[in-house]
XYZ file of C-alpha atoms in Angstrom:
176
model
C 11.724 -23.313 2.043
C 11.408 -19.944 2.748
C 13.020 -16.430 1.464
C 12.954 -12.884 2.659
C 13.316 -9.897 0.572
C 13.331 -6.178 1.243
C 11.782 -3.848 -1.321
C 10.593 -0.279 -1.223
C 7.584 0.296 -2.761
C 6.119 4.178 -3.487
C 3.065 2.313 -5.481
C 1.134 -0.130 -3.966
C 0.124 -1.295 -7.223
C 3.869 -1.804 -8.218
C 4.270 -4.034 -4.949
C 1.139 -6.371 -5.653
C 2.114 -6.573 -9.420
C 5.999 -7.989 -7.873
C 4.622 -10.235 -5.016
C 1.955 -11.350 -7.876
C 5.231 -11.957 -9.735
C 6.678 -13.673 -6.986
C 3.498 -15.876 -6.741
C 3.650 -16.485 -10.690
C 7.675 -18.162 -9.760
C 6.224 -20.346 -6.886
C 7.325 -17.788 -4.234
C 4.023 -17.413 -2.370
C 3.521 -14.184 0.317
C 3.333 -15.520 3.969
C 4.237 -12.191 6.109
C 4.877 -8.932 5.449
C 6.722 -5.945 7.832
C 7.304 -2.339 6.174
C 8.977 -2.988 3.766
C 10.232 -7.391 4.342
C 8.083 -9.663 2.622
C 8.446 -13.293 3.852
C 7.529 -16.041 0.956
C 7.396 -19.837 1.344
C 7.989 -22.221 -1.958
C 5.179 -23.827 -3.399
C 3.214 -24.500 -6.720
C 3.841 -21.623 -9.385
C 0.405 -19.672 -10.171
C -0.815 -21.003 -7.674
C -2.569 -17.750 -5.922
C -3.404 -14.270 -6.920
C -2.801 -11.673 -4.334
C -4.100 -8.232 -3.676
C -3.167 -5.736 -1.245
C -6.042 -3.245 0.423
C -5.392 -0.113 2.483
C -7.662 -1.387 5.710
C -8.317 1.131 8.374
C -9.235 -0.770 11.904
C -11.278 -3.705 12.450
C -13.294 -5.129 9.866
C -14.279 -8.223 10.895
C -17.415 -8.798 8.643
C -15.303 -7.556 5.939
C -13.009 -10.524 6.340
C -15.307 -13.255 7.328
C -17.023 -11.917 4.040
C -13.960 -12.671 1.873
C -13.406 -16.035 3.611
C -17.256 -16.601 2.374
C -15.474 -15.692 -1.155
C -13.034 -18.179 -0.198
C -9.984 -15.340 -0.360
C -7.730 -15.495 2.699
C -6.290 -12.671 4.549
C -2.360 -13.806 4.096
C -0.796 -10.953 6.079
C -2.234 -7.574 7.427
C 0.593 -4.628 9.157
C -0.642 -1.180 10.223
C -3.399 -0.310 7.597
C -2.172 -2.505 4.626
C -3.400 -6.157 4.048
C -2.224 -8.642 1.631
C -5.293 -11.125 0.399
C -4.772 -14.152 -2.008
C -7.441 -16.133 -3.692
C -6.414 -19.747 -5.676
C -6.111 -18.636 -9.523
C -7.991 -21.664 -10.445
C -11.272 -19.806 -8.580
C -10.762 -17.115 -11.272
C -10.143 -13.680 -11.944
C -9.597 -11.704 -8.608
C -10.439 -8.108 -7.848
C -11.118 -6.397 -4.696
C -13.031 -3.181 -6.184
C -13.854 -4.447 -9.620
C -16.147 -1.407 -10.790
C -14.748 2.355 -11.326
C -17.175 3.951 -8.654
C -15.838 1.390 -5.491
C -11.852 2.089 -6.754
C -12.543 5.798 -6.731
C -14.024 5.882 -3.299
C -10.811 3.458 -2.181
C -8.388 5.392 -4.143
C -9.978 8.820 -1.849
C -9.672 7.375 1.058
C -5.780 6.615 0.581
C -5.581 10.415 -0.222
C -7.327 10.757 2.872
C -4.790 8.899 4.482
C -1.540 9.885 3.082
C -2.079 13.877 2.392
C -2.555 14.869 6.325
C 0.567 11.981 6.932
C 2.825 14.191 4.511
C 1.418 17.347 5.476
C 1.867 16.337 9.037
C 5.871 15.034 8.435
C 6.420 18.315 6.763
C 5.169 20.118 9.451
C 7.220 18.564 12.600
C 10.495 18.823 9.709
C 9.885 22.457 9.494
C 9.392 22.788 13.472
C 12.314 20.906 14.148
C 14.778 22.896 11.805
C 13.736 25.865 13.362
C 14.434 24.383 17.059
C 17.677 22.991 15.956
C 18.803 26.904 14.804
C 17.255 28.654 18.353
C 20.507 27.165 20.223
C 18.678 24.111 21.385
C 21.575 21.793 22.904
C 20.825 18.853 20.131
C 21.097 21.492 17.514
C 22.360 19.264 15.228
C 20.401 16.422 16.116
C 16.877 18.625 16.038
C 18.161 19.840 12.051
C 18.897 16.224 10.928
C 15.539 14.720 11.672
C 13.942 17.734 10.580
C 15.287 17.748 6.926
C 14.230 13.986 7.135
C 10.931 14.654 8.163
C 10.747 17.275 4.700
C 12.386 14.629 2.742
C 9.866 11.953 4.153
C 6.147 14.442 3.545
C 8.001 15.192 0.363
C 8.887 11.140 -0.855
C 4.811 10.997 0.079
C 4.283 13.061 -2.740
C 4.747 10.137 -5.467
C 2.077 7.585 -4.365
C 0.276 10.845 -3.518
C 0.367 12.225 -7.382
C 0.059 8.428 -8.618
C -3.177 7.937 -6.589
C -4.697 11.570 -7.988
C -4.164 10.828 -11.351
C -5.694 6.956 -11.110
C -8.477 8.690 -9.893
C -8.868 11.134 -12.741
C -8.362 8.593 -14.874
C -11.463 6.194 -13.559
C -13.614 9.321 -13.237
C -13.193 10.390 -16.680
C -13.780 7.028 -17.483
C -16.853 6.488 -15.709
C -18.135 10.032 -16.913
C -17.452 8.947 -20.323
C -19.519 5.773 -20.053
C -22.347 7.257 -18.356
C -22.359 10.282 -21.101
């Protein structure tokens, strides 16, 4: 049996704590599209699942986690869901502060130039929709959605920064 859902997520870490949820009710992840995740029925508790921002082709990176026996259940654009069995054990993909900082940047280094970028074009296309351009209205509608958009990437943005903080004061205070 299967079952699709739509959910937003701003927080990655709120999605993988929900399809982890799902997992915990026997709903395990099969597929996921923007923002429809596809589940098939199975044993409760079964898996764990984590998600990973992965930029292009890493394909010692995955035949390394097969070695771990975790399987890549679903990768769109640069977000990949992996699930291990929970009887294997705890399962973390950056288990030490220093590794989740350096993944936690290079989100940041993702999403900042996406919002900045979104902003941008918004701004560029309210100003052509008020020079008389013939889709006027058109040009001012997708340009207040681009602002909304580069602004709505503030949120995982702001979450991201202050994870960050957090493991870095963290670490600092360990380290002395």
């Amino acid at each position: 049996m299967k079952k699709i859902k739509f959910r937003f997520f701003l927080d990655y870490e709120k999605e993988e704590k929900w399809v982890n949820e799902m997992a915990a009710q026997g709903w395990h992840l099969r597929r996921n599209i923007i923002s429809f995740f596809v589940f098939e029925q199975g044993e409760p508790g079964k898996y764990i699942y984590r998600n990973e921002l992965v930029v292009g082709e890493k394909k010692d990176y995955c035949e390394f986690l097969e070695s771990l026996n975790i399987e890549c259940v679903s990768k769109f654009g640069v977000w990949a869901y992996y699930r291990k069995e929970a009887a294997d054990g705890a399962f973390e993909l950056y288990s030490d502060a220093p590794s989740k900082i350096k993944y936690l940047k290079s989100i940041s280094r993702l999403f900042i130039p996406m919002a900045i970028l979104s902003i941008l074009i918004g701004f560029f296309n309210i100003f052509t929709g008020l020079t008389a351009s013939p889709v006027a209205f058109m040009s001012i509608n997708l340009g207040f959605l681009n602002v909304f958009l580069g602004l709505l990437m503030y949120v995982p943005i702001r979450k991201i920064q202050k994870r960050k903080k957090h493991l870095e004061l963290d670490l600092h205070i360990f380290e002395g």
